[in-house]
Amino acid sequence: MRIKSIEEFQLEAKQSEVERNEKIDETVLAIIQEVRKNGDNALLNYAEKFDGVRLENLVVTEDEFEEAEKQVSEEFLKAIEVAQKNIKEFHAAQLEKSWFIHKADGVMLGQQVTPMDRVGVYIPGGKAAYPSTVLMNLIPAHLAGVPDIYIATPPQADGKINPHVLVAAKSVGVNCIFKMGGAQAVAAFAYGTETVKKVDKIVGPGNDYVARAKKWVYGDVAIDMIAGPSEICIVADETARADYVAADLLSQAEHDEAATSICITTNKELAQEVATEVNRQLAKLERREVATASIENNGQLIVVDSLQQAFTLVNDIAPEHLQLMIENATDHLADVKHAGAIFLGNYSPEPLGDYMAGPNHTLPTSGTAKFASPLGVYDFMKKSSIIRYSETALLKEASYIETLANMEGLSAHAKSIEIRRKKK
Amino acid sequence: MRIKSIEEFQLEAKQSEVERNEKIDETVLAIIQEVRKNGDNALLNYAEKFDGVRLENLVVTEDEFEEAEKQVSEEFLKAIEVAQKNIKEFHAAQLEKSWFIHKADGVMLGQQVTPMDRVGVYIPGGKAAYPSTVLMNLIPAHLAGVPDIYIATPPQADGKINPHVLVAAKSVGVNCIFKMGGAQAVAAFAYGTETVKKVDKIVGPGNDYVARAKKWVYGDVAIDMIAGPSEICIVADETARADYVAADLLSQAEHDEAATSICITTNKELAQEVATEVNRQLAKLERREVATASIENNGQLIVVDSLQQAFTLVNDIAPEHLQLMIENATDHLADVKHAGAIFLGNYSPEPLGDYMAGPNHTLPTSGTAKFASPLGVYDFMKKSSIIRYSETALLKEASYIETLANMEGLSAHAKSIEIRRKKK
């Protein structure tokens, strides 16, 4: 990693959603239409085409769950048990309640908070398996009180689903797991088929086809976000250890060649040590090819004059993951305006958040932390406004309502008030 | 209005976003590209083409604000003063606060809540003017603490903006009003021009071009929602007055030929009286042509056997506006799962909510109340997760993190924990 000054820093201009992906969109739209037209048959055909298996059944059976339980280790079960406890504890604090205010003349106003009816969770599959993603998506939906929660995940070539995914899902509770992936899974969740019920919201990560399909169906159903490649930004001073900083940068770099790892430091020596450590540790990584490409493409090591300068840069970047490895890190929380998750101190590395601490690992990427939040219980609930006026209260404000309605040219609105004012 | 039984009720199948609008999309995408390429010049050219005016300046000047103040009535000023007070009071109750929990071994977890930096509000213009929409969008953004709030609204043919819109905006506070409308305004907000700064979120209603442009830029910026035509659903029993029910149905019908007005009642006589009243009142409406078309297209008067049946229907429809004109209406709140806003009793007609009561009038339409909420302060804020572990706390859970990371094939994630566990 080459060390740069702040003047040399440049955030790679993000290619716009509007311009890219024309080719992907063509495929995605054809798949959506095919699923809407041919339902389950389309899903079975796409599984054959993309996942290489002719499925007997779209739905994971009780036998398959039982078989999966025999295939996972005690260690794994213990790890997801502790993770689940932490994730539940954190997300329970997000639960919103209905509220009501009472005013003069019998006026009551408020917001009633209610869960969605049905949610579809997409879990990437194929060669990899992400039980952590299962926990991070199912738990907040459960806490919100969503009665019907489904998972879609592409089958392996043998028609099975990874046992760790099945066991994780079973441990939280899921109504149904569908063996379907890609844009076809998104289409099935958005519009329904004979077997798959239409859901209200689709959440979970996926490849470009999944992401574009989510963008297309957005509006007909809700979606969590359109996720880009993962990012980490570490702010470090002389109290940080270079070997820890390097390890954390690389934990992000191994995700994807397009992942971004940035270290901003006030300490030139630390920058040099981090550069050395990154090279030393890279050589030993299993996924060193991916990590090397990511570091070469998007790795940045920036030396700044002050922490103030560092935080200005951080807020421009609005990183998905931000680690503050600086003295009295907690005192600097107020300096952060935009970040998905903020990790404080030398013992809060990003993988702690991915798997264990409790906060959600689904976070806004590509600078969208400027307007978006981590996935949470609030993603699975919605609000209804409540308005109750008495006759007295309405009559007091009647003339104002009529004035505004008539001014806006909506005289039937005014009449709905007038008829009550002039009642016989 | 013809009276139907519940068996005859059919919600018009909503045409999907994915399939419609190909023609509009072509225009919209061309406009977005032109604005990205030619910035202010593109905006000026589109104003000439679509609004019929060669603008001297994209930005409303101080002189124009002053001139507007002279053009509005005292009545209007008083009406927006009261409305503003109510809207502020209600929305202040929505303000979310950061929270932190402290656990054993020095662990701190939490969520930091922060405002967005810049928000763009679209206000429809041309012949109509909607100062109420100005209040409903600006006030929650202000309460959230957004420092930069802009308005875009298309100019009249004389290059001016309606004085009521200007005065309403000034009364709440706005950083800048841009004379731009349609897809070009959305593009300018989403990507910036020489004069218009890129915003983080675009909110506010608009025509089909505005709606489609919002869908296209979604992801690059946040948007509030893609709004469809307005709807009202009234549940009435024998305690409801037919003339009020009819007036409220018509207040929705006057919006748009595509608006939907539904009355569900347990009382056959009331249904007949409502049908009569609708016809009687329709004849006297200024906007009777629009209202008649809307009632003919989408008006429905349904007689059901029980309130339970009525609420099942309501929850299927998930209406934007729901009026409960039934005995002990408040006690039935728990029966409503999905609605944008719920109006209780005979003196809480929908126009009260549009202008005065306090809750937002930007509400989810077309059944999207199943997954979406009214516009609120929460629309202009976002959350960052906070994670702080001590060395002791991390070491206690280290093995679980490493187990899960290795299982998912992300060994550099495991190494970021291991290096702390095995530190020298």
PDB file of C-alpha atoms in Angstrom, chain A residues 108-326:
ATOM      1  CA  MET A 108     -56.198  12.393  20.324  1.00  0.00           C
ATOM      2  CA  LEU A 109     -53.284  12.047  17.908  1.00  0.00           C
ATOM      3  CA  GLY A 110     -50.692   9.337  17.635  1.00  0.00           C
ATOM      4  CA  GLN A 111     -48.887   6.662  15.714  1.00  0.00           C
ATOM      5  CA  GLN A 112     -49.783   3.001  15.788  1.00  0.00           C
ATOM      6  CA  VAL A 113     -46.794   0.768  15.070  1.00  0.00           C
ATOM      7  CA  THR A 114     -47.531  -2.621  13.512  1.00  0.00           C
ATOM      8  CA  PRO A 115     -45.474  -5.434  11.972  1.00  0.00           C
ATOM      9  CA  MET A 116     -45.526  -6.363   8.304  1.00  0.00           C
ATOM     10  CA  ASP A 117     -47.400  -9.556   7.416  1.00  0.00           C
ATOM     11  CA  ARG A 118     -44.834 -11.352   5.271  1.00  0.00           C
ATOM     12  CA  VAL A 119     -41.121 -10.924   4.681  1.00  0.00           C
ATOM     13  CA  GLY A 120     -38.751 -12.674   2.264  1.00  0.00           C
ATOM     14  CA  VAL A 121     -35.082 -13.012   3.174  1.00  0.00           C
ATOM     15  CA  TYR A 122     -32.550 -13.693   0.440  1.00  0.00           C
ATOM     16  CA  ILE A 123     -29.505 -15.712   1.536  1.00  0.00           C
ATOM     17  CA  PRO A 124     -26.718 -16.193  -1.021  1.00  0.00           C
ATOM     18  CA  GLY A 125     -25.844 -19.831  -1.610  1.00  0.00           C
ATOM     19  CA  GLY A 126     -24.095 -22.073  -4.068  1.00  0.00           C
ATOM     20  CA  LYS A 127     -20.525 -22.703  -2.927  1.00  0.00           C
ATOM     21  CA  ALA A 128     -20.563 -20.331   0.052  1.00  0.00           C
ATOM     22  CA  ALA A 129     -22.878 -20.380   3.075  1.00  0.00           C
ATOM     23  CA  TYR A 130     -23.729 -17.488   5.335  1.00  0.00           C
ATOM     24  CA  PRO A 131     -25.468 -18.584   8.527  1.00  0.00           C
ATOM     25  CA  SER A 132     -24.531 -15.204  10.081  1.00  0.00           C
ATOM     26  CA  THR A 133     -26.667 -13.490   7.453  1.00  0.00           C
ATOM     27  CA  VAL A 134     -29.536 -15.791   8.358  1.00  0.00           C
ATOM     28  CA  LEU A 135     -29.353 -14.650  11.999  1.00  0.00           C
ATOM     29  CA  MET A 136     -28.932 -10.965  11.142  1.00  0.00           C
ATOM     30  CA  ASN A 137     -32.035 -10.928   8.919  1.00  0.00           C
ATOM     31  CA  LEU A 138     -34.381 -13.314  10.718  1.00  0.00           C
ATOM     32  CA  ILE A 139     -33.918 -11.999  14.250  1.00  0.00           C
ATOM     33  CA  PRO A 140     -35.076  -8.394  13.698  1.00  0.00           C
ATOM     34  CA  ALA A 141     -38.044  -9.630  11.620  1.00  0.00           C
ATOM     35  CA  HIS A 142     -39.041 -11.970  14.463  1.00  0.00           C
ATOM     36  CA  LEU A 143     -38.665  -9.261  17.094  1.00  0.00           C
ATOM     37  CA  ALA A 144     -40.842  -6.955  14.985  1.00  0.00           C
ATOM     38  CA  GLY A 145     -43.561  -9.590  15.208  1.00  0.00           C
ATOM     39  CA  VAL A 146     -43.746 -10.517  11.510  1.00  0.00           C
ATOM     40  CA  PRO A 147     -45.882 -13.676  11.440  1.00  0.00           C
ATOM     41  CA  ASP A 148     -44.652 -15.095   8.105  1.00  0.00           C
ATOM     42  CA  ILE A 149     -40.926 -15.120   7.384  1.00  0.00           C
ATOM     43  CA  TYR A 150     -39.522 -16.939   4.372  1.00  0.00           C
ATOM     44  CA  ILE A 151     -36.008 -17.578   3.119  1.00  0.00           C
ATOM     45  CA  ALA A 152     -34.918 -17.944  -0.507  1.00  0.00           C
ATOM     46  CA  THR A 153     -31.519 -19.444  -1.167  1.00  0.00           C
ATOM     47  CA  PRO A 154     -30.136 -21.124  -4.282  1.00  0.00           C
ATOM     48  CA  PRO A 155     -29.642 -24.888  -4.016  1.00  0.00           C
ATOM     49  CA  GLN A 156     -26.306 -26.656  -4.330  1.00  0.00           C
ATOM     50  CA  ALA A 157     -25.777 -28.851  -7.384  1.00  0.00           C
ATOM     51  CA  ASP A 158     -27.117 -31.824  -5.380  1.00  0.00           C
ATOM     52  CA  GLY A 159     -30.375 -29.959  -4.745  1.00  0.00           C
ATOM     53  CA  LYS A 160     -29.620 -29.474  -1.056  1.00  0.00           C
ATOM     54  CA  ILE A 161     -29.138 -26.341   1.017  1.00  0.00           C
ATOM     55  CA  ASN A 162     -26.016 -25.903   3.129  1.00  0.00           C
ATOM     56  CA  PRO A 163     -26.696 -27.487   6.553  1.00  0.00           C
ATOM     57  CA  HIS A 164     -25.320 -24.484   8.483  1.00  0.00           C
ATOM     58  CA  VAL A 165     -27.877 -22.222   6.811  1.00  0.00           C
ATOM     59  CA  LEU A 166     -30.687 -24.652   7.609  1.00  0.00           C
ATOM     60  CA  VAL A 167     -29.660 -25.067  11.231  1.00  0.00           C
ATOM     61  CA  ALA A 168     -29.231 -21.322  11.755  1.00  0.00           C
ATOM     62  CA  ALA A 169     -32.654 -20.666  10.231  1.00  0.00           C
ATOM     63  CA  LYS A 170     -34.306 -23.379  12.311  1.00  0.00           C
ATOM     64  CA  SER A 171     -32.697 -22.039  15.491  1.00  0.00           C
ATOM     65  CA  VAL A 172     -34.341 -18.623  15.013  1.00  0.00           C
ATOM     66  CA  GLY A 173     -37.505 -19.883  13.375  1.00  0.00           C
ATOM     67  CA  VAL A 174     -38.599 -19.623   9.754  1.00  0.00           C
ATOM     68  CA  ASN A 175     -41.901 -20.478   8.105  1.00  0.00           C
ATOM     69  CA  CYS A 176     -40.502 -21.821   4.895  1.00  0.00           C
ATOM     70  CA  ILE A 177     -37.217 -22.057   2.968  1.00  0.00           C
ATOM     71  CA  PHE A 178     -37.491 -21.954  -0.806  1.00  0.00           C
ATOM     72  CA  LYS A 179     -34.781 -23.392  -3.011  1.00  0.00           C
ATOM     73  CA  MET A 180     -34.505 -20.493  -5.402  1.00  0.00           C
ATOM     74  CA  GLY A 181     -31.857 -17.890  -6.128  1.00  0.00           C
ATOM     75  CA  GLY A 182     -31.053 -14.890  -8.293  1.00  0.00           C
ATOM     76  CA  ALA A 183     -33.531 -12.532  -9.923  1.00  0.00           C
ATOM     77  CA  GLN A 184     -36.072 -15.368 -10.091  1.00  0.00           C
ATOM     78  CA  ALA A 185     -36.211 -15.570  -6.290  1.00  0.00           C
ATOM     79  CA  VAL A 186     -36.759 -11.825  -6.046  1.00  0.00           C
ATOM     80  CA  ALA A 187     -39.535 -12.019  -8.650  1.00  0.00           C
ATOM     81  CA  ALA A 188     -41.232 -14.888  -6.825  1.00  0.00           C
ATOM     82  CA  PHE A 189     -41.177 -12.976  -3.541  1.00  0.00           C
ATOM     83  CA  ALA A 190     -42.411  -9.786  -5.225  1.00  0.00           C
ATOM     84  CA  TYR A 191     -45.319 -11.241  -7.183  1.00  0.00           C
ATOM     85  CA  GLY A 192     -45.929 -14.732  -5.799  1.00  0.00           C
ATOM     86  CA  THR A 193     -46.208 -18.110  -7.550  1.00  0.00           C
ATOM     87  CA  GLU A 194     -48.324 -21.213  -6.844  1.00  0.00           C
ATOM     88  CA  THR A 195     -45.987 -22.141  -3.985  1.00  0.00           C
ATOM     89  CA  VAL A 196     -44.378 -18.846  -2.964  1.00  0.00           C
ATOM     90  CA  LYS A 197     -46.612 -16.234  -1.345  1.00  0.00           C
ATOM     91  CA  LYS A 198     -46.109 -12.607  -2.326  1.00  0.00           C
ATOM     92  CA  VAL A 199     -44.247 -10.822   0.487  1.00  0.00           C
ATOM     93  CA  ASP A 200     -44.348  -7.203   1.667  1.00  0.00           C
ATOM     94  CA  LYS A 201     -40.589  -6.705   1.895  1.00  0.00           C
ATOM     95  CA  ILE A 202     -37.506  -8.409   0.471  1.00  0.00           C
ATOM     96  CA  VAL A 203     -34.261  -8.174   2.433  1.00  0.00           C
ATOM     97  CA  GLY A 204     -30.818  -9.709   2.286  1.00  0.00           C
ATOM     98  CA  PRO A 205     -27.659  -9.489   0.200  1.00  0.00           C
ATOM     99  CA  GLY A 206     -27.070 -10.974  -3.236  1.00  0.00           C
ATOM    100  CA  ASN A 207     -25.119 -10.688  -6.453  1.00  0.00           C
ATOM    101  CA  ASP A 208     -25.684  -8.061  -9.157  1.00  0.00           C
ATOM    102  CA  TYR A 209     -28.728  -9.889 -10.541  1.00  0.00           C
ATOM    103  CA  VAL A 210     -30.378 -10.006  -7.150  1.00  0.00           C
ATOM    104  CA  ALA A 211     -29.549  -6.331  -6.537  1.00  0.00           C
ATOM    105  CA  ARG A 212     -30.921  -5.164  -9.890  1.00  0.00           C
ATOM    106  CA  ALA A 213     -34.040  -7.308  -9.507  1.00  0.00           C
ATOM    107  CA  LYS A 214     -34.624  -5.674  -6.120  1.00  0.00           C
ATOM    108  CA  LYS A 215     -34.319  -2.253  -7.730  1.00  0.00           C
ATOM    109  CA  TRP A 216     -36.881  -3.210 -10.362  1.00  0.00           C
ATOM    110  CA  VAL A 217     -39.495  -4.592  -8.009  1.00  0.00           C
ATOM    111  CA  TYR A 218     -39.004  -1.731  -5.522  1.00  0.00           C
ATOM    112  CA  GLY A 219     -42.322   0.088  -5.170  1.00  0.00           C
ATOM    113  CA  ASP A 220     -44.382  -3.058  -5.697  1.00  0.00           C
ATOM    114  CA  VAL A 221     -42.718  -4.395  -2.548  1.00  0.00           C
ATOM    115  CA  ALA A 222     -40.362  -2.804  -0.064  1.00  0.00           C
ATOM    116  CA  ILE A 223     -36.662  -3.688  -0.128  1.00  0.00           C
ATOM    117  CA  ASP A 224     -33.950  -3.157   2.463  1.00  0.00           C
ATOM    118  CA  MET A 225     -31.309  -1.525   0.253  1.00  0.00           C
ATOM    119  CA  ILE A 226     -29.264  -2.042  -2.861  1.00  0.00           C
ATOM    120  CA  ALA A 227     -25.930  -3.105  -1.426  1.00  0.00           C
ATOM    121  CA  GLY A 228     -22.590  -2.404  -3.074  1.00  0.00           C
ATOM    122  CA  PRO A 229     -19.147  -3.890  -2.282  1.00  0.00           C
ATOM    123  CA  SER A 230     -18.056  -3.810   1.365  1.00  0.00           C
ATOM    124  CA  GLU A 231     -15.869  -1.029   2.799  1.00  0.00           C
ATOM    125  CA  ILE A 232     -13.803  -0.312   5.866  1.00  0.00           C
ATOM    126  CA  CYS A 233     -12.311   2.975   6.972  1.00  0.00           C
ATOM    127  CA  ILE A 234      -9.920   2.993   9.934  1.00  0.00           C
ATOM    128  CA  VAL A 235      -8.901   6.193  11.697  1.00  0.00           C
ATOM    129  CA  ALA A 236      -5.724   5.506  13.664  1.00  0.00           C
ATOM    130  CA  ASP A 237      -3.331   7.507  15.802  1.00  0.00           C
ATOM    131  CA  GLU A 238      -0.124   6.549  17.606  1.00  0.00           C
ATOM    132  CA  THR A 239      -2.107   4.419  20.096  1.00  0.00           C
ATOM    133  CA  ALA A 240      -3.123   1.975  17.350  1.00  0.00           C
ATOM    134  CA  ARG A 241      -1.156  -1.211  16.643  1.00  0.00           C
ATOM    135  CA  ALA A 242      -0.101  -1.500  13.023  1.00  0.00           C
ATOM    136  CA  ASP A 243      -0.568  -5.278  12.966  1.00  0.00           C
ATOM    137  CA  TYR A 244      -4.181  -4.922  14.151  1.00  0.00           C
ATOM    138  CA  VAL A 245      -4.895  -2.172  11.631  1.00  0.00           C
ATOM    139  CA  ALA A 246      -3.463  -4.277   8.812  1.00  0.00           C
ATOM    140  CA  ALA A 247      -5.422  -7.373   9.844  1.00  0.00           C
ATOM    141  CA  ASP A 248      -8.658  -5.386   9.917  1.00  0.00           C
ATOM    142  CA  LEU A 249      -8.020  -3.779   6.512  1.00  0.00           C
ATOM    143  CA  LEU A 250      -7.402  -7.231   5.076  1.00  0.00           C
ATOM    144  CA  SER A 251     -10.523  -8.719   6.644  1.00  0.00           C
ATOM    145  CA  GLN A 252     -12.454  -6.349   4.425  1.00  0.00           C
ATOM    146  CA  ALA A 253     -10.225  -6.791   1.380  1.00  0.00           C
ATOM    147  CA  GLU A 254     -10.768 -10.557   1.305  1.00  0.00           C
ATOM    148  CA  HIS A 255     -14.489 -10.092   0.599  1.00  0.00           C
ATOM    149  CA  ASP A 256     -14.279  -8.949  -2.953  1.00  0.00           C
ATOM    150  CA  GLU A 257     -11.884  -7.400  -5.467  1.00  0.00           C
ATOM    151  CA  ALA A 258     -14.151  -4.370  -5.445  1.00  0.00           C
ATOM    152  CA  ALA A 259     -14.049  -4.026  -1.632  1.00  0.00           C
ATOM    153  CA  THR A 260     -12.479  -0.841  -0.278  1.00  0.00           C
ATOM    154  CA  SER A 261     -10.033  -0.616   2.643  1.00  0.00           C
ATOM    155  CA  ILE A 262      -8.935   2.825   3.775  1.00  0.00           C
ATOM    156  CA  CYS A 263      -6.706   3.813   6.688  1.00  0.00           C
ATOM    157  CA  ILE A 264      -6.494   7.459   7.705  1.00  0.00           C
ATOM    158  CA  THR A 265      -3.810   8.281  10.243  1.00  0.00           C
ATOM    159  CA  THR A 266      -2.278  11.283  11.924  1.00  0.00           C
ATOM    160  CA  ASN A 267       0.954   9.301  12.358  1.00  0.00           C
ATOM    161  CA  LYS A 268       3.336   8.879   9.447  1.00  0.00           C
ATOM    162  CA  GLU A 269       5.325   6.118  11.168  1.00  0.00           C
ATOM    163  CA  LEU A 270       2.186   4.126  11.802  1.00  0.00           C
ATOM    164  CA  ALA A 271       1.302   4.488   8.123  1.00  0.00           C
ATOM    165  CA  GLN A 272       4.663   2.974   7.173  1.00  0.00           C
ATOM    166  CA  GLU A 273       4.258   0.121   9.631  1.00  0.00           C
ATOM    167  CA  VAL A 274       0.744  -0.588   8.382  1.00  0.00           C
ATOM    168  CA  ALA A 275       2.016  -0.730   4.800  1.00  0.00           C
ATOM    169  CA  THR A 276       4.671  -3.238   5.843  1.00  0.00           C
ATOM    170  CA  GLU A 277       2.218  -5.295   7.905  1.00  0.00           C
ATOM    171  CA  VAL A 278      -0.331  -5.420   5.092  1.00  0.00           C
ATOM    172  CA  ASN A 279       2.270  -6.931   2.790  1.00  0.00           C
ATOM    173  CA  ARG A 280       3.511  -9.351   5.440  1.00  0.00           C
ATOM    174  CA  GLN A 281       0.019 -10.566   6.355  1.00  0.00           C
ATOM    175  CA  LEU A 282      -1.258 -10.653   2.776  1.00  0.00           C
ATOM    176  CA  ALA A 283       1.283 -13.324   1.882  1.00  0.00           C
ATOM    177  CA  LYS A 284      -0.227 -15.685   4.454  1.00  0.00           C
ATOM    178  CA  LEU A 285      -3.893 -15.233   3.598  1.00  0.00           C
ATOM    179  CA  GLU A 286      -5.943 -18.035   2.088  1.00  0.00           C
ATOM    180  CA  ARG A 287      -7.848 -15.544  -0.028  1.00  0.00           C
ATOM    181  CA  ARG A 288      -4.704 -13.580  -0.889  1.00  0.00           C
ATOM    182  CA  GLU A 289      -5.521 -13.238  -4.566  1.00  0.00           C
ATOM    183  CA  VAL A 290      -8.805 -11.488  -3.910  1.00  0.00           C
ATOM    184  CA  ALA A 291      -7.344  -9.444  -1.040  1.00  0.00           C
ATOM    185  CA  THR A 292      -4.326  -8.376  -3.083  1.00  0.00           C
ATOM    186  CA  ALA A 293      -6.493  -7.223  -5.961  1.00  0.00           C
ATOM    187  CA  SER A 294      -8.754  -5.314  -3.585  1.00  0.00           C
ATOM    188  CA  ILE A 295      -5.833  -3.603  -1.834  1.00  0.00           C
ATOM    189  CA  GLU A 296      -4.250  -2.724  -5.187  1.00  0.00           C
ATOM    190  CA  ASN A 297      -7.522  -1.402  -6.628  1.00  0.00           C
ATOM    191  CA  ASN A 298      -9.021   0.355  -3.646  1.00  0.00           C
ATOM    192  CA  GLY A 299      -6.579   0.278  -0.738  1.00  0.00           C
ATOM    193  CA  GLN A 300      -5.693   3.733   0.552  1.00  0.00           C
ATOM    194  CA  LEU A 301      -3.360   4.815   3.333  1.00  0.00           C
ATOM    195  CA  ILE A 302      -3.752   8.521   4.004  1.00  0.00           C
ATOM    196  CA  VAL A 303      -1.655  10.675   6.312  1.00  0.00           C
ATOM    197  CA  VAL A 304      -3.507  13.727   7.653  1.00  0.00           C
ATOM    198  CA  ASP A 305      -2.431  16.639   9.828  1.00  0.00           C
ATOM    199  CA  SER A 306      -5.120  16.369  12.465  1.00  0.00           C
ATOM    200  CA  LEU A 307      -8.025  14.274  13.668  1.00  0.00           C
ATOM    201  CA  GLN A 308     -10.309  17.062  12.527  1.00  0.00           C
ATOM    202  CA  GLN A 309      -9.040  16.564   8.987  1.00  0.00           C
ATOM    203  CA  ALA A 310      -9.537  12.833   9.410  1.00  0.00           C
ATOM    204  CA  PHE A 311     -13.182  13.227  10.426  1.00  0.00           C
ATOM    205  CA  THR A 312     -13.916  15.600   7.547  1.00  0.00           C
ATOM    206  CA  LEU A 313     -12.665  12.875   5.222  1.00  0.00           C
ATOM    207  CA  VAL A 314     -14.664  10.192   7.062  1.00  0.00           C
ATOM    208  CA  ASN A 315     -17.870  12.174   6.700  1.00  0.00           C
ATOM    209  CA  ASP A 316     -17.212  12.650   2.978  1.00  0.00           C
ATOM    210  CA  ILE A 317     -16.702   8.919   2.552  1.00  0.00           C
ATOM    211  CA  ALA A 318     -19.610   7.882   4.830  1.00  0.00           C
ATOM    212  CA  PRO A 319     -18.086   4.406   5.173  1.00  0.00           C
ATOM    213  CA  GLU A 320     -20.009   1.202   5.801  1.00  0.00           C
ATOM    214  CA  HIS A 321     -17.614   0.228   8.619  1.00  0.00           C
ATOM    215  CA  LEU A 322     -15.638   2.826  10.570  1.00  0.00           C
ATOM    216  CA  GLN A 323     -13.029   1.831  13.151  1.00  0.00           C
ATOM    217  CA  LEU A 324     -11.735   4.527  15.487  1.00  0.00           C
ATOM    218  CA  MET A 325      -8.409   3.217  16.777  1.00  0.00           C
ATOM    219  CA  ILE A 326      -7.503   6.441  18.530  1.00  0.00           C
TER     220      ILE A 326
END
